[in-house]
CSV table of N, CA and C in Angstrom, one decimal:
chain,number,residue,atom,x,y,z
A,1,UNK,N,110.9,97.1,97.2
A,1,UNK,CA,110.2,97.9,96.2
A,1,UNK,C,109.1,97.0,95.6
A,2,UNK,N,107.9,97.7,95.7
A,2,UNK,CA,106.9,96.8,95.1
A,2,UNK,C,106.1,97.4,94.3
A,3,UNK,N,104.9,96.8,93.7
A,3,UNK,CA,104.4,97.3,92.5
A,3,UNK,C,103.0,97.4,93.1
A,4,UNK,N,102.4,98.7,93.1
A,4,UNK,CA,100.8,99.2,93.4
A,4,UNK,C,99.9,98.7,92.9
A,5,UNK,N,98.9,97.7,93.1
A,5,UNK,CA,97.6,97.7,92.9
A,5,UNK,C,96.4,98.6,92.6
A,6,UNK,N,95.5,98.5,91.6
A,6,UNK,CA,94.5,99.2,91.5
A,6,UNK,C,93.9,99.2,92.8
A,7,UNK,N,92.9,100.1,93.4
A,7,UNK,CA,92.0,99.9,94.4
A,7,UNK,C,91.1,98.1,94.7
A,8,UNK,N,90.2,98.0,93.4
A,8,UNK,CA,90.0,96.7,93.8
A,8,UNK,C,90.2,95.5,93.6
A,9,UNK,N,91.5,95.3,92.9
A,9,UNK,CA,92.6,94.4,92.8
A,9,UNK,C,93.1,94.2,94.2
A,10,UNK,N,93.5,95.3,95.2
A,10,UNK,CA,94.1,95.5,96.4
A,10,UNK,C,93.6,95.0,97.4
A,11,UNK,N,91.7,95.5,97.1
A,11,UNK,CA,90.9,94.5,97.9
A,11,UNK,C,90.9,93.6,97.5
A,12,UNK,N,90.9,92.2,96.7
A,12,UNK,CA,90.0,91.5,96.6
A,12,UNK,C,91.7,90.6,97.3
A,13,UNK,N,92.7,91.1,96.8
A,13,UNK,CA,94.1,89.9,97.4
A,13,UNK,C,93.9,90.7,99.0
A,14,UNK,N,93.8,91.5,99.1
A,14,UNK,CA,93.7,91.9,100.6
A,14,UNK,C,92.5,90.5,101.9
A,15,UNK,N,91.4,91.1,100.7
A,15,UNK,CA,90.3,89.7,101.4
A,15,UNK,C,90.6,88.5,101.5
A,16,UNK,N,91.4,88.0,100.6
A,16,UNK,CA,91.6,86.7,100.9
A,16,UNK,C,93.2,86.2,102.2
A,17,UNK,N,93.8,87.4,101.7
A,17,UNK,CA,95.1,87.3,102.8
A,17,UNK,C,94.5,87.5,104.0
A,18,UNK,N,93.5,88.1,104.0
A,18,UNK,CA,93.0,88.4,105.7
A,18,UNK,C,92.1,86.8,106.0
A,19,UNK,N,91.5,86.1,105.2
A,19,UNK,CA,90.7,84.8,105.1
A,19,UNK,C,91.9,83.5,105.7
A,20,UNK,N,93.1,83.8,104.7
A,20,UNK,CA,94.0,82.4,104.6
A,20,UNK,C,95.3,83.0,105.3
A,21,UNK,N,95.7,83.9,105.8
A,21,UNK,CA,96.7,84.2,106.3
A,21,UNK,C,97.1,84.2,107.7
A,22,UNK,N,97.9,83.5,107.9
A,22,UNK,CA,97.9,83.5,109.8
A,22,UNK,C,98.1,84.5,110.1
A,23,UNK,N,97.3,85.0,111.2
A,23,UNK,CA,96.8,86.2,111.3
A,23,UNK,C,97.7,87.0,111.8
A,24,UNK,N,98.8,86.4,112.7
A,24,UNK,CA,99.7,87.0,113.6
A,24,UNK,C,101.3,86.8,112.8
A,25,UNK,N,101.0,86.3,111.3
A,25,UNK,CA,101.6,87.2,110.6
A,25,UNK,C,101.2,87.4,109.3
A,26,UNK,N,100.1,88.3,109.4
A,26,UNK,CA,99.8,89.1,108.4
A,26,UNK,C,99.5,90.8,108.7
A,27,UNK,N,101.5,91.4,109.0
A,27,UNK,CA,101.0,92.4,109.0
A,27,UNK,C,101.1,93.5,107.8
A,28,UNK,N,101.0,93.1,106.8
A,28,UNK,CA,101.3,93.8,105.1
A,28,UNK,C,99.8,93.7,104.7
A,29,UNK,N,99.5,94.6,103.8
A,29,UNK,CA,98.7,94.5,102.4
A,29,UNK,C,99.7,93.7,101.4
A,30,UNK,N,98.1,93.1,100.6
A,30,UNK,CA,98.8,92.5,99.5
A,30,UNK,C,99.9,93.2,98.4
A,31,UNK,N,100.5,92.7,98.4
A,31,UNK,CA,102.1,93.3,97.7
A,31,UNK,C,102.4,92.6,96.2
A,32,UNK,N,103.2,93.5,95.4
A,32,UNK,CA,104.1,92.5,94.3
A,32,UNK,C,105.0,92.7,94.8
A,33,UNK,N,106.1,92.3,94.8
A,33,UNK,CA,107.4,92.1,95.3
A,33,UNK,C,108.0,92.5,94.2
A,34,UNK,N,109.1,93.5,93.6
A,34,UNK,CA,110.1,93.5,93.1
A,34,UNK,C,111.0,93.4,93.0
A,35,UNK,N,111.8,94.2,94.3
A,35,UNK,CA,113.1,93.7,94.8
A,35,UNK,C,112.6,93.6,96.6
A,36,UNK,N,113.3,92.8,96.4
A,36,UNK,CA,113.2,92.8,98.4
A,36,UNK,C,113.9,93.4,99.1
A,37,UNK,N,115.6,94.3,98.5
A,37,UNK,CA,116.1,94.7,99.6
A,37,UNK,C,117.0,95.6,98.8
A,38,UNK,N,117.2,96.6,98.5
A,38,UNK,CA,117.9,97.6,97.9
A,38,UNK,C,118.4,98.5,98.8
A,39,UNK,N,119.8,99.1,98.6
A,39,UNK,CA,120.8,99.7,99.8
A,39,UNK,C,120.2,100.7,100.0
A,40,UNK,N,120.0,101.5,101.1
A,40,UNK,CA,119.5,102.5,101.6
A,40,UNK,C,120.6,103.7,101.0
A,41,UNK,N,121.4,103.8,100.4
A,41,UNK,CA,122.2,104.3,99.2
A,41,UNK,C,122.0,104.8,98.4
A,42,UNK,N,120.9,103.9,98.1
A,42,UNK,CA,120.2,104.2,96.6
A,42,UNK,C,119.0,104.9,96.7
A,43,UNK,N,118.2,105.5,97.8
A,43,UNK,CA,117.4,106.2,97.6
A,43,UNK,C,117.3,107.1,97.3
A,44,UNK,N,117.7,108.2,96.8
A,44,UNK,CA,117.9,109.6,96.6
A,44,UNK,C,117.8,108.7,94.4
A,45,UNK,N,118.3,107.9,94.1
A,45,UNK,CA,118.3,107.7,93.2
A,45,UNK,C,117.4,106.9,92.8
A,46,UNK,N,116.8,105.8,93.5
A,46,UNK,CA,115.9,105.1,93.5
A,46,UNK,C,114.7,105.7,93.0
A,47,UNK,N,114.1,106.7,94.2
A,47,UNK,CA,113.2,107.8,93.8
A,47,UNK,C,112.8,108.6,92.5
A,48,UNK,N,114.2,108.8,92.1
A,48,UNK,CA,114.3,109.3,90.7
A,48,UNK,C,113.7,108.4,89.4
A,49,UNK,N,114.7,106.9,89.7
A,49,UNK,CA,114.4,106.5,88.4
A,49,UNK,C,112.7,105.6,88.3
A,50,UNK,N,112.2,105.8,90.0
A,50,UNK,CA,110.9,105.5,89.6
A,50,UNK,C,109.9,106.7,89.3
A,51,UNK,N,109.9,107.5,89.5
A,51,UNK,CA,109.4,108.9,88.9
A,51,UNK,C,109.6,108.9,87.4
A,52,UNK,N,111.0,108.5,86.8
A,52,UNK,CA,111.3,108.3,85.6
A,52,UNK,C,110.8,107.5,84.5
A,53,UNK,N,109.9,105.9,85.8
A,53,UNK,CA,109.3,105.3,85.0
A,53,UNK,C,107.5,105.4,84.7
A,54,UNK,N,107.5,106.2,85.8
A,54,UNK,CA,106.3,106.0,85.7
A,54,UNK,C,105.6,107.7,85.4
A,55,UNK,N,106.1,108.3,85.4
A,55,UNK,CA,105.4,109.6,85.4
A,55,UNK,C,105.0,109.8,83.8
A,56,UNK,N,103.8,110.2,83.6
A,56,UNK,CA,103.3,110.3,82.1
A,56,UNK,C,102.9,108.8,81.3
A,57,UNK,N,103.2,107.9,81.9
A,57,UNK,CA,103.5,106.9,81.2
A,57,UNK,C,102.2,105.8,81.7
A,58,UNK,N,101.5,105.3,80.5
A,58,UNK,CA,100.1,104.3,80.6
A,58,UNK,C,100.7,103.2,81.5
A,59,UNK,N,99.7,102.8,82.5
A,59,UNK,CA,99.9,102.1,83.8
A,59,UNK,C,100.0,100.3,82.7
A,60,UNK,N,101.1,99.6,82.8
A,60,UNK,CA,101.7,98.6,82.1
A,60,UNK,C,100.5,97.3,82.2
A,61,UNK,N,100.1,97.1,81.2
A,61,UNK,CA,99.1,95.7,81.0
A,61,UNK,C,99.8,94.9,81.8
A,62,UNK,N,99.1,94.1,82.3
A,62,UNK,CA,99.1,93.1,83.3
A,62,UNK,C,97.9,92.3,83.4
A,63,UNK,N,98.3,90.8,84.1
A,63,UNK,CA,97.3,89.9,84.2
A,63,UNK,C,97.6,88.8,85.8
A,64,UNK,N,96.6,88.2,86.1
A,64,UNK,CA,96.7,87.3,87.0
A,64,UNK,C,96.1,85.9,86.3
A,65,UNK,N,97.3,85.7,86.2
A,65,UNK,CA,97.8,84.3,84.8
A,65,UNK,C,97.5,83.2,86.0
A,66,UNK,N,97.3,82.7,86.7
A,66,UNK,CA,97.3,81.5,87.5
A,66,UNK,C,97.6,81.5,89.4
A,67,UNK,N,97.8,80.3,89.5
A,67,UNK,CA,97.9,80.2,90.9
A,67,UNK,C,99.3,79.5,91.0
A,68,UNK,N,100.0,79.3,92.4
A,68,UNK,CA,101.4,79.0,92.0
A,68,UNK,C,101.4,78.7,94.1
A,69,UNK,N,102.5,77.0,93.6
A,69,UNK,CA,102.3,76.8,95.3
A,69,UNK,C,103.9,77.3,95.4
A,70,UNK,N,103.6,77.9,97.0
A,70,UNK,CA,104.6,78.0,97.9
A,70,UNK,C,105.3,77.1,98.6
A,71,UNK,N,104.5,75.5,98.6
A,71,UNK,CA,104.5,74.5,99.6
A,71,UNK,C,104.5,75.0,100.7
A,72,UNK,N,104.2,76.0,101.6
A,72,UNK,CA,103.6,76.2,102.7
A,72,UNK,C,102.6,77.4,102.5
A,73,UNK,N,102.5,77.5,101.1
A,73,UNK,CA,101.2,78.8,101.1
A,73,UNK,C,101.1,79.0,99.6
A,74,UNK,N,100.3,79.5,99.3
A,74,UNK,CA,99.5,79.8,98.0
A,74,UNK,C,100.0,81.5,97.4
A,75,UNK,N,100.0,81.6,96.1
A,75,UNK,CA,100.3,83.0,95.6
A,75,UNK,C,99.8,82.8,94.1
A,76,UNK,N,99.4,83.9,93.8
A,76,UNK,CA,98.8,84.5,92.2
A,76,UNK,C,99.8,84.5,91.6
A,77,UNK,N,100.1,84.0,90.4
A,77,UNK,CA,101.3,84.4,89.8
A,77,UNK,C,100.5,85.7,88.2
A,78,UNK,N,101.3,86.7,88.5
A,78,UNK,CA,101.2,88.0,87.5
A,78,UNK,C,101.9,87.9,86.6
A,79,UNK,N,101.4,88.1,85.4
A,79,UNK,CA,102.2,88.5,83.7
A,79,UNK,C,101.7,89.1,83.6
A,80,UNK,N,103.4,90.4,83.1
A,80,UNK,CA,103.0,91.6,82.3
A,80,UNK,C,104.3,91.8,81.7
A,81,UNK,N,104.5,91.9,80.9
A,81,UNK,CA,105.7,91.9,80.0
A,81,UNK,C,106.7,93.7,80.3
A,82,UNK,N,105.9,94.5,80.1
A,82,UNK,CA,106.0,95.7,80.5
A,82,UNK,C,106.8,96.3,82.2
A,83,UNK,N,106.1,95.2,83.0
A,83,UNK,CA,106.5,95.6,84.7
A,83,UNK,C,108.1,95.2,84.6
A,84,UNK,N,107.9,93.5,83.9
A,84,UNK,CA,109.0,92.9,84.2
A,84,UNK,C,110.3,93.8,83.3
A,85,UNK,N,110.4,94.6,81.9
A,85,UNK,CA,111.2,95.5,81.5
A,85,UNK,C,111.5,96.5,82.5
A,86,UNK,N,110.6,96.7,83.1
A,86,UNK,CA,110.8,98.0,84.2
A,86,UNK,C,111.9,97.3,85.3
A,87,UNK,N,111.4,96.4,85.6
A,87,UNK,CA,112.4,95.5,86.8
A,87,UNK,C,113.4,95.3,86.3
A,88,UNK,N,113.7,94.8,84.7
A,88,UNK,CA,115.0,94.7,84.1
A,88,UNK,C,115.8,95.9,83.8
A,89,UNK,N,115.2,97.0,84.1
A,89,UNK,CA,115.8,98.4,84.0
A,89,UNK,C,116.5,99.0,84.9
A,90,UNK,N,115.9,98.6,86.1
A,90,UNK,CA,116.1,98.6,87.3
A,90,UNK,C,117.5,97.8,88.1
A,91,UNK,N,117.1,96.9,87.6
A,91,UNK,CA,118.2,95.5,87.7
A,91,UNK,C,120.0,96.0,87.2
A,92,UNK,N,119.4,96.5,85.8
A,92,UNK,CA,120.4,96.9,85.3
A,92,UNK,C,121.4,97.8,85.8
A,93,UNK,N,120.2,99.0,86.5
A,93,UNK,CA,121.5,100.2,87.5
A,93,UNK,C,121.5,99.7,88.3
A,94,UNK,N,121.1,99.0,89.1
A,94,UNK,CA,121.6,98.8,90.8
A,94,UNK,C,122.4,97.3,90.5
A,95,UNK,N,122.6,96.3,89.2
A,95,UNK,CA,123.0,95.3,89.4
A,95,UNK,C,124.4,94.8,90.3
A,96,UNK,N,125.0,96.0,90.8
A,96,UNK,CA,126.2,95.5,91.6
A,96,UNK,C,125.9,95.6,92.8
A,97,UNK,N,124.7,96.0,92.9
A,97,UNK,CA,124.3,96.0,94.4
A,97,UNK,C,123.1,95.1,95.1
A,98,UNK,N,122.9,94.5,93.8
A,98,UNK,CA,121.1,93.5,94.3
A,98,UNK,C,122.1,92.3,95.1
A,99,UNK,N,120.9,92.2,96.0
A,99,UNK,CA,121.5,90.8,96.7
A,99,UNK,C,121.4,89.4,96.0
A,100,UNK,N,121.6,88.3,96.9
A,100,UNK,CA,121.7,87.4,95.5
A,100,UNK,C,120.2,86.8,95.2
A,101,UNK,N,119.4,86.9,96.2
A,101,UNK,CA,118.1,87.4,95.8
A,101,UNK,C,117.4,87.9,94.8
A,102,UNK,N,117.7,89.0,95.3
A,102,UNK,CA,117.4,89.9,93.9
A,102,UNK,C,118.3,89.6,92.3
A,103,UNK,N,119.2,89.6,93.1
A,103,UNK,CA,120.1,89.2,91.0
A,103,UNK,C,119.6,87.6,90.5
A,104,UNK,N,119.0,87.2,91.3
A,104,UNK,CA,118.7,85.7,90.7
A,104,UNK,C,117.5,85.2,90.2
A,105,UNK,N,116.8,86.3,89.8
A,105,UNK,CA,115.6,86.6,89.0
A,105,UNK,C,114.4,86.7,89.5
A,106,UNK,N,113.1,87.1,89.0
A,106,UNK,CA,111.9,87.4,89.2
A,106,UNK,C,110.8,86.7,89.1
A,107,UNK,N,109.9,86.3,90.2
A,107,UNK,CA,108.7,85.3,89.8
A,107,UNK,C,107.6,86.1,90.4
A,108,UNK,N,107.2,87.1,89.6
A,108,UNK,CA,106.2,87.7,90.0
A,108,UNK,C,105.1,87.2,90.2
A,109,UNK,N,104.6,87.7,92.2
A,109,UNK,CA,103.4,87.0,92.2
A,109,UNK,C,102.9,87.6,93.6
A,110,UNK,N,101.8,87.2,93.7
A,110,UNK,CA,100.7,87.7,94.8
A,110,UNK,C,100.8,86.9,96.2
A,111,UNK,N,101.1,86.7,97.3
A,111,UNK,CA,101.0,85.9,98.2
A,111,UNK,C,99.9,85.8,98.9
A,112,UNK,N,98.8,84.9,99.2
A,112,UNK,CA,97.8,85.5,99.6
A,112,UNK,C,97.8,84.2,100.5
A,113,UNK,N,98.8,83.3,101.1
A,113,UNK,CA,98.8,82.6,102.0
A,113,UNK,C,100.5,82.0,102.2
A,114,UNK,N,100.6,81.9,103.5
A,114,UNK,CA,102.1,81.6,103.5
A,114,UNK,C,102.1,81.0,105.1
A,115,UNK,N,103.1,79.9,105.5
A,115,UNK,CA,103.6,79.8,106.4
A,115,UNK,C,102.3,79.0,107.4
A,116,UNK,N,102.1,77.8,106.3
A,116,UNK,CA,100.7,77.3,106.6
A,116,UNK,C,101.1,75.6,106.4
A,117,UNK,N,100.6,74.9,107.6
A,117,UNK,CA,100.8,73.7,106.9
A,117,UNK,C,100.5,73.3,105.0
A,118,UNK,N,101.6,72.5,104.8
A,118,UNK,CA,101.4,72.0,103.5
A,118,UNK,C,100.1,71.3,103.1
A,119,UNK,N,99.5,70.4,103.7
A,119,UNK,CA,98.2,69.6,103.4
A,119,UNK,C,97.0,71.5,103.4
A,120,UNK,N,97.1,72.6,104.2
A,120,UNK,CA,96.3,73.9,103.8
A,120,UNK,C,96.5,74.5,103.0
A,121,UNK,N,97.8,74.3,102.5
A,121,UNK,CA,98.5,75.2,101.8
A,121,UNK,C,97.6,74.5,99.9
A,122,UNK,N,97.9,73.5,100.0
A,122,UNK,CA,97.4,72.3,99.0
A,122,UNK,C,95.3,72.3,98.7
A,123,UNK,N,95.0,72.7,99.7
A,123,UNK,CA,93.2,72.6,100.0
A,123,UNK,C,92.7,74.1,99.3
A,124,UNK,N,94.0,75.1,100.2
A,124,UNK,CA,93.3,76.5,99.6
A,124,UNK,C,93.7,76.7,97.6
A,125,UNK,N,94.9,76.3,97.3
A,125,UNK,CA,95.2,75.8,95.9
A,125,UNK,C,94.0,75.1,95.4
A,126,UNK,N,93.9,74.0,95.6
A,126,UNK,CA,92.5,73.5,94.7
A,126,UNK,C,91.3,74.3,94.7
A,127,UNK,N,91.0,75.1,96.3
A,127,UNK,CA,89.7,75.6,96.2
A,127,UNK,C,90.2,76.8,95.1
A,128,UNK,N,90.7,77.4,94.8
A,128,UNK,CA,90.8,78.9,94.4
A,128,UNK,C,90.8,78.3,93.2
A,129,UNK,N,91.8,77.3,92.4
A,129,UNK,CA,91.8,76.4,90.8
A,129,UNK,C,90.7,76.6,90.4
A,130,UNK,N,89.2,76.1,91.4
A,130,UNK,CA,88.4,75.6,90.9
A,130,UNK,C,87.8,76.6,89.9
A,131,UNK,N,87.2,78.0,90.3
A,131,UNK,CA,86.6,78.9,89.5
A,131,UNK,C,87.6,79.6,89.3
A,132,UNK,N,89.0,79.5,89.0
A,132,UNK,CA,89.9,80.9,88.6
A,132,UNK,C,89.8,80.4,87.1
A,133,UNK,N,90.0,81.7,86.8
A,133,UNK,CA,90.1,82.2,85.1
A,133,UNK,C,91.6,83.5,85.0
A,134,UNK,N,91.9,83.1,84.3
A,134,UNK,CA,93.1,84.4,84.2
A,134,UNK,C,92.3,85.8,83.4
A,135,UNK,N,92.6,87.1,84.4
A,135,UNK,CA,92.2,87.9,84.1
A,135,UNK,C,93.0,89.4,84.2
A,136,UNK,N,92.8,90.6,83.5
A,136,UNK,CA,93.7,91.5,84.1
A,136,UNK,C,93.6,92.0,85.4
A,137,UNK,N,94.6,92.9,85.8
A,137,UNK,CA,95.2,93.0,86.9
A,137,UNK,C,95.9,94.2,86.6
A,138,UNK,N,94.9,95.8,87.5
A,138,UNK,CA,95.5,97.3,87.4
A,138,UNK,C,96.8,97.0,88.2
A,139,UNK,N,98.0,97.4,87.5
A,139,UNK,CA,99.2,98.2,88.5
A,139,UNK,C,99.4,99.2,88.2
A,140,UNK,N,98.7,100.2,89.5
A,140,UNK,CA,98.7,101.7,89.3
A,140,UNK,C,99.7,102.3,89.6
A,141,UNK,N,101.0,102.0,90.2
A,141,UNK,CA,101.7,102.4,90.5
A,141,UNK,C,102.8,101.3,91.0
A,142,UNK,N,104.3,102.2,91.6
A,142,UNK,CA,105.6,101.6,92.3
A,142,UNK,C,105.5,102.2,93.4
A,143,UNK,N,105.9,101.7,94.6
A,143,UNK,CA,106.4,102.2,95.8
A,143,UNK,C,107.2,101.5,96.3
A,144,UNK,N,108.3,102.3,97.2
A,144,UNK,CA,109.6,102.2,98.0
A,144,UNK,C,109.2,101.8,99.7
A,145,UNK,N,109.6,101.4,100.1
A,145,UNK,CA,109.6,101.0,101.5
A,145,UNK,C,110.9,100.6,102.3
A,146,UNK,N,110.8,101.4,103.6
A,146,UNK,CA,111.8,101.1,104.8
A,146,UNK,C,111.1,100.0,105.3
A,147,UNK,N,111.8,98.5,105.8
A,147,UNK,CA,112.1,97.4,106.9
A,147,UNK,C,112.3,97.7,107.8
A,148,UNK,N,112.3,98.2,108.8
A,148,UNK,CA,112.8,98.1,110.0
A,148,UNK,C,112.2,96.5,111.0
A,149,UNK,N,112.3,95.8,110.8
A,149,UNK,CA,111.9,94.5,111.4
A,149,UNK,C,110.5,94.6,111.9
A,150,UNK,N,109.5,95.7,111.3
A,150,UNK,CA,108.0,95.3,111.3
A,150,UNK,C,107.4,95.3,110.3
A,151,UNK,N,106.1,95.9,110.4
A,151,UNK,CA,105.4,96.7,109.0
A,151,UNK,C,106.0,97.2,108.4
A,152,UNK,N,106.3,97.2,107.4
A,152,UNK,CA,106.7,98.5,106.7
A,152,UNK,C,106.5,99.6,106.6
A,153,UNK,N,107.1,100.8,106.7
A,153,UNK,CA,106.9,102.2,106.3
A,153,UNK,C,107.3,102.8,105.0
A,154,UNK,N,106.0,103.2,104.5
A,154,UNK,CA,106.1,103.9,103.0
A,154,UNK,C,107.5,105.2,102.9
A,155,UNK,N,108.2,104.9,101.8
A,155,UNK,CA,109.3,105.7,101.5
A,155,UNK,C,108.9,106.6,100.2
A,156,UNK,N,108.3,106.2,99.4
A,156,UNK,CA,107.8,107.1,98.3
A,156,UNK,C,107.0,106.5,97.2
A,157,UNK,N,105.9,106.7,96.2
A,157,UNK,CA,104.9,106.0,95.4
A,157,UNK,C,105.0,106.9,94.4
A,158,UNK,N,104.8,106.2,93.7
A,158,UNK,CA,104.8,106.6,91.8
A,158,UNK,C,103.8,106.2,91.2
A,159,UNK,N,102.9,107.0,91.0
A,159,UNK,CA,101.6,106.3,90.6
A,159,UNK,C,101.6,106.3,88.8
A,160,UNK,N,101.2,105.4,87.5
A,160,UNK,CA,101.3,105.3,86.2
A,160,UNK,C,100.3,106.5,86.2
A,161,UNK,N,100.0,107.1,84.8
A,161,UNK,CA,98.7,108.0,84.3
A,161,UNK,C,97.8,107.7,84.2
């Protein structure tokens, strides 16, 4: 489950994951990560309680608070006080079912390089430091997704008002 991007929030971590990301594996758009892996059990309910959160409801302040190393790749780290209650909501009904993954908490953030030597991983961090400023950051929306060991395929979207 991850959390939607405005349109050009989407692009601008899209451009740089296409810039810094090994290409032959970069086959996603830029993502937030929520949960990584929720039982295919839960979707008839899953669906629900994201409709639940988001329908009617002002799309949750958010920011891109900093940069954050991977040690083999770079990521945006996001604060929004708001997403993260939604994720604690969430957490809350499926908690007998999150993996240990998922039940071991949240570090919301943008990956926009991964699986990169450490000394690149360390070069693209400083360059991005240099002119970053923390700024907001549209989350228009939740969406669900099937794994099947490639791309992902969209399972359903919840867009805020």
């Amino acid at each position: 489950m991850t959390a939607v991007f405005g349109k050009s929030d989407a692009a601008y971590f899209d451009t740089l994951r296409r810039e810094h990301f090994p290409p032959e594996r970069n086959h996603l758009s830029a993502h937030l990560t929520m949960f990584h892996h929720l039982s295919p059990l839960l979707e008839a309910e899953l669906k629900q309680r994201l409709s639940n959160e988001t329908r009617g409801v002002p799309m949750p302040s958010a920011r891109i608070a900093g940069l954050m190393s991977l040690g083999r790749g770079v990521a945006f780290r996001i604060e929004s006080s708001e997403l993260a209650d939604i994720r604690d909501r969430l957490a809350d009904a499926f908690s007998s079912m999150l993996t240990p993954q998922d039940a071991a908490g949240w570090r919301p953030h943008v990956t926009v390089q991964n699986k990169v030597e450490p000394y690149q991983a360390k070069a693209l961090q400083v360059a991005l430091e240099a002119d970053f400023r923390p700024r907001p950051v549209a989350i228009a929306g939740l969406a669900s997704w099937y794994y099947r060991g490639g791309p992902w395929e969209p399972l359903s979207r919840h867009m805020f008002a």
